[in-house]
Short mmCIF file of C-alpha atoms in Angstrom, two decimals:
data_model
loop_
_atom_site.label_atom_id
_atom_site.label_comp_id
_atom_site.label_asym_id
_atom_site.label_seq_id
_atom_site.Cartn_x
_atom_site.Cartn_y
_atom_site.Cartn_z
CA UNK A 1 5.52 8.95 -5.27
CA UNK A 2 7.04 12.26 -6.36
CA UNK A 3 3.50 13.64 -6.55
CA UNK A 4 2.97 13.23 -2.81
CA UNK A 5 6.40 14.58 -1.86
CA UNK A 6 6.23 17.62 -4.15
CA UNK A 7 3.94 20.49 -3.22
CA UNK A 8 2.00 21.88 -6.14
CA UNK A 9 -0.98 24.22 -5.97
CA UNK A 10 -2.90 21.95 -8.37
CA UNK A 11 -3.02 19.27 -5.70
CA UNK A 12 -5.05 19.90 -2.57
CA UNK A 13 -4.10 18.36 0.77
CA UNK A 14 -7.20 16.16 0.68
CA UNK A 15 -6.14 14.78 -2.70
CA UNK A 16 -2.69 13.92 -1.35
CA UNK A 17 -4.21 12.39 1.79
CA UNK A 18 -6.55 10.31 -0.35
CA UNK A 19 -3.64 9.04 -2.45
CA UNK A 20 -1.67 8.18 0.68
CA UNK A 21 -4.70 6.38 2.11
CA UNK A 22 -5.06 4.30 -1.06
CA UNK A 23 -1.35 3.49 -0.96
CA UNK A 24 -1.55 2.46 2.70
CA UNK A 25 -4.52 0.16 1.99
CA UNK A 26 -2.72 -1.37 -0.99
CA UNK A 27 0.41 -2.02 1.07
CA UNK A 28 -1.66 -3.65 3.83
CA UNK A 29 -3.49 -5.81 1.28
CA UNK A 30 -0.26 -7.03 -0.32
CA UNK A 31 1.28 -7.69 3.10
CA UNK A 32 -1.71 -9.91 3.99
CA UNK A 33 -1.42 -11.75 0.67
CA UNK A 34 2.32 -12.29 1.22
CA UNK A 35 1.75 -13.67 4.73
CA UNK A 36 -0.95 -16.02 3.42
CA UNK A 37 1.39 -17.25 0.68
CA UNK A 38 4.18 -17.88 3.19
CA UNK A 39 1.74 -19.82 5.39
CA UNK A 40 0.66 -21.98 2.43
CA UNK A 41 4.30 -22.70 1.58
CA UNK A 42 4.96 -23.73 5.19
CA UNK A 43 1.91 -26.02 5.15
CA UNK A 44 3.09 -27.67 1.93
CA UNK A 45 6.59 -28.27 3.29
CA UNK A 46 5.48 -29.74 6.62
#
């Protein structure tokens, strides 16, 4: 994450934005997977 927080002339704003976009999508994907897993666990217990 230091790459996003640190300004360096080698990295353009679009590159940083793209990285952040990928990170946001990944977080959303894992959150969905976690919710699905919790739902499965609830179904098994009930």
